[in-house]
Amino acid sequence: MSYDPPRPILVSSSAASDVVKRQVGALFNGVGAAQGREIQRVAVEESRLGIPVLLAADVIHGMRTVFPIPLGEAASFEPALAERTARATAVEATAAGLHWTFAPAVDIARDQRWGRGAEGAGEDTVLGCAFAEARVRGFQGPDLRAADSLLATPKHFAAYGAVAAGMDYNYVEISEGTLQDVHLPPFKAAFDAGALTVMTAFNDINGVPASANHALLTGLLRGHWDFPGLVVSDYTADMELIAHGYAEDERDATRRAFTAGMDMSMQSGFYAAHLPGLVESGEVPMALLDASVRRVLSLKAAIGLLDDPYRSLDPSREDDISRLEAHETLARDAGRRSIVLLKNESDVLPLRRDARIALVGPFARDRDNIEGCWTLFGDKSRYISLEEGFRAALPHAGSLEIVDGCGLESPLEGGIEAAVAAARRAEVVVLALGEPQRYSGEAQSRTRIVLPAAQQVLAEAVSATGTPVVVLLRNGRALALEGAVRDARAIVVTWFLGSQTGHAVADVVFGDYSPSGRLPVSFPHDSGQQPFFYNHPRTGRPETPEMSEFKARWREHPNTALYPFGHGLGYGRIEYGATTVDMAKLPVSDVLTVRATLRNHGTRAVEEVVQLYVHDRVASRVRPVRELKGFRKLMLQPGESQEVVFRLAPAQLAFTRADGTHGSEPGGFDVWIAPSAMAGVPARFELLPR
Ligand code: GLC
């Protein structure tokens, strides 16, 4: 199989002169080992001090081989899978001459109107921590000095996912407890996994921009967490201090950002322009500059650049396509493991290969919305569309009829009629619907998280024929499903799965793989419920099955999820036995053992994501109705029973208490081993006082 060479974004000759004239220390989004070598040669041989430059890019979920968007991969509930895809990405990215990627995004996204949830691991902190550390380990590998080690950058520090109303770049008003307990832990997990850089966020935190937030960048990061690495701005975040109304002018912005703890300015040019004068005037102490320079040089030393400036810059490695075959196989496996089956009435899935199938919708043939957001270097020649995946899976092409039906966002002349006719000829319709990939990612906040109207019209028309409908969703966020889409026989969430989309989806649709993904974000009844997240605090008027009048709910809907966090079906029948605990009273010095027995009553082996939840019944601050504390994906053979055991330590019950300290509090707890955030019957235990 021939591959297109990576399309290097030529590093302009001005970049080379910048390295010399303006002492640029790092360049980003230029790729190509040969270009990188030339830039490095200029840096080493022609610049004043001969210090090698760092070459970086946004390689978020794949380089030439594109893997599922991070939110989709989080649905696998398999951090080890994310580590493997990050490792493969690092192999390809370093072969293309990169030392550093601006990933993983570890923002916790509780408002699906925000478009950048697609880049993270969803709404839960425990899941977010697991994927943050896995991706850092995957990108960096075991040896930072290895040619295929890629520096990771957990971003965006901090609380970027908490932007008000889910509007990107908006202000952030947040309690200290929510900041500490929800949004910060994934960064700490990334640092504990070895991340040596961090990127600041565009947003403020309670009025102080994150990029000039001394309490965050120095107090917490250096003082409390003892982070030894480098802080880089997101793009022009230092320049934006002026627009925030937090800095008078460029010089003031430079002083505020640098003295707060930002070591490297990515894009504004302010540091080159204003730092020398600020140091000469004494407004920036030389000691602060020395400390920052030391961190930049230490980072370059840590990855071996000072010993070998041409590390990773080997054009011969760049064209070795043997790796890419292996990465395609991984991409297909990652794709199918990320797929979530929300609904499967009458076991309409998996489909028979000899069934007459109408594949209908704007994503049926689409190859332009395969990647998802933040894919800059994917090799499009290797992408597999739904059509290609389905045709490869079906022995008789005649059993498959493909009709677009409508455009991504607009009707097609005669599209509905053609789709209805095809539906009438078919035994089953597979409706390939979703968001265009430009609907998620940066600066893509939406007021209504629904399908484009033209697609909903198509769905209604096709469903009216009475032919059973299976909906395939392509999406970068949770969606509010409506009408015929919500009422379809089966609903499959396929996110953006990357290079191997068509094969991964076909593997699930035709039963070669039993879907094992679970929702990392709640699917609401309606957009108006946002921000909606499963682990919301209790209220004084919780709705109960008996009583919904004058309770915390909407006129139109209960304030619950249509499909909750953690939900997903497979092609088995898994029964959960009762959750039990080994002690009713848990001393703080002990560990609770929680058990449940699962049984597969189905006829095929399936993977199940078993989830451990707790609820702190009474505390000094109102606590979430449920919190994920552990998860495990396991295989159950037909008829097999398996006892699942979780260990729960009192430290896992800690939170930021009303007095601002962090720790657990004695009292009663509910605990579940369950298949989602809304399922199961809890056991109870009491945490004893110290
Ligand atoms: C963008 C994004 C950030 C990215 C950076 C460099 O604005 O916020 O995630 O890494 O700029 O492209």
XYZ file of C-alpha atoms and ligand atoms in Angstrom:
702
model
C 0.000 0.000 0.000
C 1.553 3.281 -1.014
C 1.389 6.202 1.303
C 1.575 9.903 0.648
C 4.636 11.379 2.340
C 3.734 13.574 5.299
C 2.744 16.930 3.994
C 5.339 19.042 5.781
C 4.188 22.527 6.539
C 7.312 24.207 5.235
C 9.145 25.934 8.004
C 9.605 29.260 6.294
C 13.066 30.673 5.786
C 11.980 33.552 8.007
C 11.730 31.002 10.788
C 15.395 30.207 10.290
C 16.323 33.871 10.435
C 14.133 34.275 13.534
C 16.149 31.571 15.197
C 19.275 33.608 14.578
C 18.119 37.191 14.846
C 15.400 36.920 17.469
C 16.850 34.039 19.442
C 13.704 31.963 18.993
C 13.922 28.970 21.341
C 11.121 26.884 19.878
C 9.092 26.663 16.690
C 5.717 25.040 16.238
C 3.556 23.498 13.538
C 6.345 23.090 11.054
C 7.036 19.434 10.331
C 9.450 17.448 8.199
C 12.707 15.954 9.419
C 14.763 17.539 6.655
C 13.373 21.020 7.378
C 13.883 20.416 11.074
C 17.510 19.504 10.505
C 18.082 22.734 8.611
C 16.445 24.819 11.319
C 18.556 23.041 13.913
C 21.719 23.550 11.896
C 21.042 27.254 11.762
C 20.331 27.329 15.487
C 23.465 25.430 16.416
C 25.896 26.896 13.907
C 24.665 30.425 13.272
C 22.877 31.682 16.386
C 24.748 33.607 19.102
C 24.769 30.845 21.708
C 24.203 27.808 19.483
C 21.361 26.497 21.637
C 19.170 23.918 19.807
C 15.525 24.779 19.290
C 12.505 22.718 20.301
C 10.241 21.742 17.404
C 6.598 21.381 18.422
C 3.163 20.873 16.905
C -0.425 20.128 17.815
C -0.406 16.398 17.335
C -3.485 15.603 19.388
C -4.821 12.233 18.268
C -2.544 10.986 15.565
C -0.074 12.240 13.016
C -0.292 10.491 9.617
C -2.407 7.720 11.110
C -5.386 9.392 12.761
C -6.881 7.791 15.875
C -10.292 8.544 17.439
C -10.744 11.979 18.912
C -9.717 11.888 22.589
C -13.342 12.064 23.765
C -14.139 9.056 21.597
C -11.129 7.141 22.876
C -12.153 7.968 26.447
C -15.373 6.089 25.677
C -13.281 2.922 25.465
C -12.668 3.271 29.221
C -9.279 1.750 28.349
C -6.449 4.104 29.325
C -3.989 1.460 28.138
C -5.430 1.826 24.638
C -4.881 5.587 24.778
C -1.306 4.956 25.858
C -0.789 2.760 22.801
C -2.264 5.266 20.365
C -0.286 8.099 21.955
C 2.859 5.998 21.600
C 2.131 5.313 17.930
C 1.464 9.019 17.448
C 4.792 9.856 19.070
C 6.634 7.421 16.777
C 5.139 9.119 13.714
C 5.483 12.674 15.037
C 9.139 12.322 16.051
C 9.875 10.668 12.698
C 8.492 13.882 11.185
C 11.043 15.875 13.191
C 9.001 16.902 16.242
C 10.221 16.944 19.856
C 7.066 18.253 21.546
C 3.293 18.045 21.164
C 0.710 20.352 22.662
C -1.342 17.489 24.065
C -3.103 15.940 25.960
C -5.937 18.321 26.609
C -7.058 17.344 30.111
C -9.874 19.835 30.549
C -12.952 18.451 32.323
C -15.983 19.351 30.164
C -19.315 19.530 31.962
C -21.079 21.697 29.362
C -21.526 20.043 25.974
C -22.176 23.382 24.305
C -18.387 23.843 24.561
C -16.696 22.497 21.459
C -13.387 21.495 23.038
C -14.756 18.641 25.057
C -13.898 16.666 21.930
C -10.204 16.988 22.836
C -10.507 15.714 26.378
C -11.803 12.712 28.313
C -15.275 13.980 29.189
C -17.064 15.063 32.334
C -15.497 12.904 35.000
C -12.311 13.621 36.922
C -11.304 10.014 37.705
C -11.645 9.048 34.033
C -9.885 12.270 33.094
C -6.947 11.499 35.373
C -6.603 7.973 34.019
C -6.467 9.164 30.413
C -4.241 12.143 31.212
C -1.518 9.961 32.670
C -1.905 7.287 29.992
C -1.497 9.809 27.188
C 1.517 11.443 28.822
C 3.170 8.040 29.254
C 2.304 7.140 25.673
C 3.645 10.338 24.124
C 6.847 10.415 26.177
C 7.620 6.714 26.399
C 10.048 5.312 28.968
C 13.062 7.412 27.933
C 12.815 11.131 27.208
C 16.118 11.009 25.362
C 14.907 8.353 22.905
C 14.483 9.483 19.301
C 10.788 8.543 19.433
C 9.983 10.266 22.726
C 7.604 13.200 22.287
C 7.266 15.770 25.080
C 3.683 15.990 26.321
C 1.867 19.147 27.400
C -1.211 18.783 29.611
C -3.475 21.703 28.786
C -5.180 24.122 29.337
C -4.108 25.141 32.799
C -6.551 25.630 34.288
C -10.352 25.160 34.353
C -10.748 25.943 30.636
C -13.604 23.423 30.504
C -15.549 25.533 33.001
C -16.053 28.531 30.696
C -19.407 30.124 31.448
C -22.310 28.863 29.312
C -19.965 26.579 27.443
C -18.837 29.511 25.325
C -15.203 29.165 24.346
C -12.796 31.767 25.754
C -15.515 32.965 28.174
C -14.997 33.883 31.839
C -14.771 31.224 34.561
C -16.511 31.670 37.891
C -15.773 28.607 39.999
C -15.632 27.602 43.637
C -12.284 26.676 45.128
C -13.696 23.235 45.873
C -14.724 22.594 42.276
C -11.405 23.916 40.989
C -9.458 21.688 43.370
C -11.641 18.561 43.184
C -12.772 18.550 39.544
C -10.483 20.546 37.246
C -6.984 20.376 38.745
C -6.501 16.634 39.442
C -5.953 15.618 35.773
C -3.025 18.072 35.599
C -1.505 16.602 38.741
C -1.992 13.121 37.260
C -0.203 14.242 34.095
C 2.704 15.690 36.073
C 2.924 12.565 38.206
C 3.154 10.605 34.951
C 6.188 12.685 33.976
C 4.888 15.637 31.957
C 7.534 18.387 31.912
C 5.585 21.145 30.192
C 2.151 22.677 30.757
C 0.140 25.128 28.681
C -1.780 27.972 30.270
C -5.427 28.584 29.497
C -7.008 31.580 27.759
C -9.645 32.036 30.444
C -9.575 33.852 33.746
C -10.267 32.058 37.011
C -12.566 34.187 39.158
C -11.238 37.357 37.568
C -7.542 36.555 37.351
C -6.444 35.321 33.909
C -4.858 31.872 34.151
C -1.882 33.070 32.087
C -0.958 35.713 34.635
C -2.210 33.905 37.706
C 0.635 33.816 40.198
C -1.331 31.723 42.689
C -1.806 29.099 39.958
C 1.463 29.233 38.016
C 3.787 29.763 40.951
C 1.894 29.237 44.202
C 0.294 25.937 43.244
C 2.503 24.679 40.409
C 5.916 25.441 41.897
C 5.155 25.936 45.563
C 2.675 23.177 46.258
C 3.242 20.688 43.454
C 6.977 21.347 43.025
C 6.579 21.141 39.237
C 10.066 21.387 37.692
C 8.986 21.863 34.091
C 8.226 24.634 31.667
C 5.085 26.773 31.455
C 4.171 27.879 27.950
C 1.348 30.232 26.996
C -1.510 29.066 24.897
C -0.926 30.926 21.648
C -1.344 34.666 22.397
C -2.715 34.260 25.931
C -0.145 36.765 27.239
C -1.200 39.337 24.633
C -4.834 38.703 25.573
C -4.232 40.018 29.090
C -4.760 43.440 27.524
C -8.141 42.453 26.090
C -9.023 40.903 29.457
C -8.458 44.336 30.956
C -5.798 42.863 33.177
C -2.795 44.587 31.572
C -2.341 48.165 30.420
C -0.224 47.413 27.354
C 2.264 44.959 25.850
C 4.967 45.719 28.379
C 2.573 45.388 31.310
C 1.215 42.134 29.873
C 4.736 40.779 29.527
C 5.608 41.698 33.097
C 2.437 40.211 34.532
C 2.676 36.944 32.599
C 6.375 36.425 33.255
C 6.326 37.328 36.942
C 3.267 35.102 37.447
C 5.300 32.145 36.223
C 4.932 31.803 32.458
C 8.340 30.762 31.134
C 7.670 30.781 27.381
C 5.452 32.988 25.262
C 4.271 30.935 22.298
C 3.162 33.389 19.681
C 2.866 37.051 20.742
C 6.544 38.011 20.437
C 6.127 40.051 23.622
C 8.919 38.308 25.520
C 11.513 39.004 22.838
C 10.320 42.584 22.557
C 9.876 43.561 26.218
C 11.664 41.209 28.606
C 15.144 42.736 28.066
C 13.864 46.188 29.009
C 11.894 44.847 31.980
C 14.989 43.095 33.314
C 17.195 46.131 32.718
C 14.719 48.318 34.612
C 14.546 45.807 37.445
C 10.771 45.307 37.067
C 11.630 41.696 36.332
C 14.334 40.447 38.686
C 17.304 38.813 36.948
C 16.901 35.856 39.341
C 13.424 35.228 37.920
C 14.800 35.293 34.395
C 17.649 32.973 35.357
C 15.201 30.492 36.893
C 13.055 30.503 33.785
C 15.996 30.154 31.408
C 17.235 27.280 33.519
C 13.896 25.530 33.117
C 13.967 25.920 29.333
C 17.542 24.658 29.101
C 16.824 21.833 31.535
C 13.963 20.696 29.341
C 16.195 20.643 26.273
C 18.820 18.780 28.243
C 16.240 16.298 29.557
C 15.328 15.198 26.037
C 18.984 14.997 24.969
C 18.988 18.016 22.660
C 22.072 19.560 24.228
C 24.000 16.327 23.618
C 22.527 15.631 20.200
C 20.754 18.627 18.603
C 19.772 16.425 15.671
C 17.933 13.915 17.849
C 14.707 12.851 16.040
C 15.756 14.701 12.890
C 16.367 11.668 10.684
C 14.646 11.848 7.262
C 15.187 8.121 6.702
C 12.905 7.318 9.634
C 10.211 9.580 8.246
C 9.388 7.407 5.245
C 9.426 4.021 6.934
C 5.862 2.985 6.164
C 6.091 -0.383 7.858
C 5.115 1.208 11.103
C 2.117 2.798 9.497
C 0.590 -0.593 8.628
C 0.814 -1.566 12.292
C -0.668 1.764 13.275
C -3.596 1.241 10.897
C -4.386 -1.989 12.722
C -4.228 -0.148 16.026
C -6.429 2.637 14.637
C -9.087 0.127 13.642
C -9.020 -1.487 17.074
C -9.075 1.879 18.835
C -11.984 2.918 16.623
C -14.207 -0.017 17.362
C -13.376 0.031 21.089
C -14.488 3.665 21.238
C -17.935 3.006 19.777
C -20.885 3.209 22.203
C -24.120 1.347 21.543
C -26.821 3.371 23.290
C -29.866 1.370 22.240
C -30.540 -1.905 20.433
C -34.257 -2.686 20.394
C -35.145 -6.240 19.376
C -31.444 -6.876 18.873
C -31.636 -5.252 15.466
C -27.824 -5.154 15.654
C -25.630 -6.830 14.579
C -26.942 -6.854 11.004
C -26.941 -9.949 8.814
C -24.462 -9.645 5.966
C -27.089 -10.909 3.512
C -29.691 -8.357 4.547
C -30.827 -5.731 2.079
C -29.320 -2.603 3.611
C -29.848 1.048 2.734
C -26.927 3.139 3.991
C -28.427 6.631 4.027
C -27.140 10.015 5.079
C -24.450 12.633 4.494
C -21.804 10.572 6.280
C -22.355 7.447 4.214
C -19.748 8.353 1.605
C -18.100 11.236 3.427
C -14.310 11.375 3.592
C -13.997 14.980 4.683
C -15.298 14.452 8.210
C -13.312 11.383 9.165
C -10.624 13.021 11.286
C -12.472 15.077 13.833
C -11.099 18.334 15.221
C -7.399 19.173 15.603
C -5.967 16.892 12.956
C -3.305 18.763 10.972
C -1.164 16.083 9.340
C -3.431 13.105 8.619
C -2.740 11.107 5.490
C -6.168 11.383 3.834
C -5.226 8.814 1.197
C -5.552 6.160 3.884
C -8.912 7.136 5.314
C -11.702 4.522 5.161
C -15.225 5.901 4.746
C -18.376 4.171 5.925
C -19.086 3.149 2.332
C -15.655 1.566 1.986
C -15.947 -0.156 5.342
C -19.390 -1.530 4.601
C -18.464 -2.728 1.104
C -15.381 -4.455 2.478
C -17.525 -6.220 5.070
C -20.237 -7.393 2.654
C -19.689 -10.312 0.270
C -22.372 -9.120 -2.114
C -22.210 -5.466 -3.033
C -25.770 -5.782 -4.343
C -27.199 -6.053 -0.864
C -26.066 -2.491 -0.104
C -27.698 0.619 -1.502
C -26.173 4.002 -0.637
C -28.082 7.295 -0.718
C -26.837 10.619 0.637
C -30.388 11.866 1.285
C -29.213 15.319 2.317
C -26.090 17.366 2.752
C -24.298 17.828 6.057
C -26.308 20.978 6.767
C -28.681 21.441 3.873
C -31.230 19.500 1.828
C -30.306 17.852 -1.458
C -32.495 18.133 -4.524
C -34.449 14.840 -4.606
C -32.468 13.524 -1.669
C -35.392 12.737 0.576
C -37.296 11.001 -2.216
C -34.309 8.856 -3.098
C -33.742 7.979 0.536
C -37.388 7.042 1.119
C -37.415 4.879 -1.987
C -34.262 3.099 -0.870
C -35.700 2.624 2.613
C -38.782 0.997 1.129
C -36.595 -1.461 -0.799
C -34.471 -2.321 2.221
C -34.867 -4.627 5.204
C -33.024 -2.115 7.380
C -31.829 1.467 7.024
C -28.500 2.538 8.486
C -28.769 6.316 8.943
C -25.327 7.931 8.981
C -25.912 11.294 10.662
C -23.988 13.682 12.855
C -22.089 16.910 13.309
C -19.719 18.165 10.625
C -16.262 17.946 12.200
C -15.971 21.722 12.195
C -18.828 21.839 14.739
C -16.449 20.778 17.516
C -12.974 21.772 18.570
C -11.693 25.262 19.284
C -14.105 28.205 18.980
C -16.974 25.838 18.117
C -19.433 26.370 20.966
C -23.071 25.670 20.053
C -26.226 26.986 21.686
C -28.153 23.822 20.725
C -26.376 20.470 20.693
C -28.646 18.900 18.096
C -28.259 17.455 14.620
C -28.450 19.861 11.678
C -32.105 20.389 10.721
C -31.731 18.903 7.238
C -30.543 15.629 8.764
C -33.450 15.528 11.201
C -35.860 15.981 8.288
C -34.178 13.084 6.496
C -34.441 10.907 9.594
C -38.147 11.640 10.001
C -38.875 10.828 6.354
C -36.914 7.585 6.332
C -38.403 6.449 9.631
C -41.934 7.113 8.346
C -41.488 4.279 5.843
C -41.618 1.820 8.747
C -38.360 0.139 7.773
C -36.287 -0.459 10.915
C -33.667 2.265 11.389
C -30.206 2.035 12.908
C -28.674 5.449 13.571
C -24.896 5.946 13.407
C -23.891 9.247 15.031
C -20.716 11.110 14.175
C -20.171 13.624 16.914
C -17.599 15.621 18.869
C -19.807 16.093 21.959
C -22.876 14.652 23.611
C -25.968 15.435 21.549
C -29.595 16.082 22.420
C -31.324 13.472 20.271
C -34.754 14.268 18.916
C -37.733 12.647 17.204
C -37.027 9.785 14.827
C -33.336 9.773 15.739
C -34.092 9.331 19.426
C -36.773 6.746 18.617
C -34.689 4.675 16.209
C -34.417 0.928 16.854
C -30.695 1.288 17.511
C -28.365 4.226 18.181
C -24.600 3.919 17.818
C -22.256 6.725 18.907
C -19.200 6.698 16.649
C -17.592 10.056 17.529
C -14.851 10.806 14.970
C -12.854 7.597 14.718
C -10.043 8.660 12.396
C -8.303 6.798 9.590
C -10.085 3.468 10.019
C -13.609 4.804 10.565
C -15.363 2.622 7.988
C -13.798 -0.643 9.077
C -14.250 0.055 12.799
C -17.950 0.851 12.383
C -18.533 -2.127 10.085
C -16.840 -4.429 12.611
C -19.472 -3.420 15.164
C -22.489 -3.158 12.828
C -21.925 -6.635 11.373
C -20.978 -8.201 14.678
C -17.277 -8.909 14.231
C -16.796 -6.887 17.400
C -19.261 -6.506 20.258
C -19.416 -2.806 21.172
C -17.698 -2.172 24.516
C -17.593 1.633 24.749
C -19.324 3.594 27.491
C -20.357 7.276 27.552
C -17.688 9.624 28.963
C -20.281 12.412 28.709
C -23.986 12.407 29.560
C -26.463 12.604 26.684
C -29.213 14.957 27.913
C -32.872 15.120 26.967
C -32.430 18.677 25.779
C -29.736 21.295 25.129
C -31.389 23.497 27.715
C -30.195 21.232 30.507
C -26.553 22.262 29.939
C -24.351 22.312 31.838
C -25.390 18.775 32.697
C -23.112 16.231 34.359
C -23.860 13.071 36.270
C -21.863 13.941 39.397
C -23.841 17.095 40.137
C -24.291 18.246 43.720
C -27.466 17.280 45.545
C -30.220 19.852 46.053
C -32.736 20.362 48.800
C -35.511 19.316 46.413
C -34.371 16.264 44.487
C -37.015 14.828 42.187
C -38.267 11.415 43.282
C -40.331 8.863 41.356
C -43.212 9.670 43.677
C -42.991 13.441 43.585
C -41.967 15.793 40.792
C -44.027 18.873 41.727
C -41.914 21.677 43.221
C -38.755 19.678 42.684
C -35.432 20.402 40.925
C -36.487 19.607 37.336
C -37.497 21.341 34.087
C -41.088 21.891 32.989
C -40.343 19.803 29.894
C -37.969 17.175 31.251
C -36.694 15.603 34.442
C -33.186 16.839 35.115
C -31.703 13.480 34.255
C -29.744 12.166 31.275
C -31.444 10.456 28.365
C -28.333 8.256 28.317
C -26.125 8.633 31.403
C -22.388 8.779 31.888
C -20.995 5.233 31.810
C -23.881 3.852 29.747
C -23.280 1.513 26.824
C -24.552 -1.836 25.549
C -22.838 -4.854 24.051
C -24.139 -7.897 22.228
C -24.451 -9.847 25.469
C -26.862 -9.972 28.398
C -24.953 -8.923 31.516
C -26.645 -9.271 34.870
C -25.182 -7.504 37.935
C -25.530 -9.146 41.305
C -25.885 -7.149 44.500
C -23.051 -4.847 45.572
C -21.614 -6.002 48.882
C -19.002 -4.589 51.260
C -16.749 -6.518 53.619
C -17.349 -4.182 56.532
C -20.206 -1.936 57.560
C -17.872 0.349 59.517
C -14.625 1.373 57.799
C -11.737 2.610 59.955
C -9.784 5.388 58.207
C -6.701 3.208 58.444
C -8.359 0.406 56.534
C -9.504 -0.319 52.982
C -13.014 -1.381 52.038
C -13.515 -4.364 49.755
C -16.506 -3.984 47.453
C -17.798 -6.916 45.467
C -20.428 -7.844 42.891
C -20.902 -10.870 40.693
C -21.578 -10.388 36.993
C -23.067 -12.998 34.714
C -23.265 -13.083 30.926
C -26.616 -14.602 29.971
C -25.964 -13.939 26.315
C -24.700 -16.233 23.588
C -21.386 -14.499 22.871
C -18.367 -13.234 24.714
C -18.630 -9.548 25.538
C -16.559 -6.915 27.310
C -18.180 -5.059 30.183
C -17.037 -1.820 31.823
C -17.728 -2.290 35.503
C -17.913 0.977 37.407
C -17.486 1.785 41.106
C -19.427 4.771 42.422
C -19.781 6.312 45.853
C -22.056 8.939 47.391
C -21.127 10.785 50.562
C -24.492 11.030 52.335
C -23.728 13.903 54.743
C -20.731 16.264 54.595
C -19.543 19.767 55.426
C -20.134 20.722 51.775
C -22.978 19.431 49.600
C -21.630 16.385 47.802
C -22.317 14.914 44.322
C -25.186 12.467 43.969
C -22.606 9.961 42.692
C -18.897 9.937 41.972
C -16.894 7.437 39.920
C -14.070 5.971 42.014
C -12.945 3.100 39.814
C -13.655 1.179 36.630
C -12.515 -2.002 34.957
C -13.156 -3.496 31.526
C -13.433 -7.251 31.582
C -14.386 -10.049 29.214
C -17.272 -12.377 30.028
C -17.741 -15.564 28.045
C -21.287 -16.774 27.316
C -22.771 -18.088 30.546
C -19.736 -17.025 32.562
C -20.042 -15.515 36.037
C -17.264 -13.349 37.397
C -16.862 -11.778 40.816
C -15.549 -8.244 40.497
C -13.660 -6.821 43.471
C -12.746 -3.165 44.042
C -10.682 -1.829 46.915
C -11.825 1.552 48.202
C -9.454 3.525 50.426
C -10.672 6.372 52.666
C -8.288 8.693 50.783
C -10.490 8.216 47.720
C -13.360 9.762 49.688
C -11.428 12.998 50.251
C -12.703 16.323 48.993
C -12.170 20.026 49.626
C -14.088 20.494 52.811
C -16.001 23.580 53.898
C -12.957 24.839 55.836
C -10.829 24.596 52.691
C -8.817 21.615 53.869
C -8.708 18.441 51.815
C -9.711 15.120 53.339
C -12.521 12.676 54.015
C -15.176 13.091 56.669
C -16.696 10.360 58.815
C -20.279 9.335 58.142
C -22.474 7.260 55.882
C -21.719 6.407 52.258
C -23.537 4.623 49.465
C -21.440 2.467 47.161
C -22.358 0.870 43.838
C -20.776 -1.540 41.416
C -22.881 -0.667 38.398
C -22.990 -0.406 34.571
C -23.629 3.355 34.535
C -24.045 6.448 36.699
C -27.793 5.899 36.927
C -27.937 2.132 37.443
C -27.675 -0.218 40.375
C -28.722 -0.553 43.993
C -26.155 0.709 46.493
C -24.674 -0.967 49.498
C -23.916 1.196 52.518
C -20.977 1.658 54.834
C -19.880 4.108 57.460
C -16.486 5.757 57.526
C -15.423 5.942 61.147
C -13.877 9.037 62.714
C -10.102 9.113 63.046
C -4.680 27.034 20.206
C -5.217 26.078 21.276
C -4.166 25.198 21.878
C -3.101 24.880 20.833
C -2.382 26.180 20.536
C -1.285 26.006 19.472
O -5.301 28.272 20.316
O -5.959 26.660 22.331
O -4.812 24.031 22.384
O -2.181 23.911 21.322
O -3.275 27.212 20.141
O -1.854 25.696 18.243
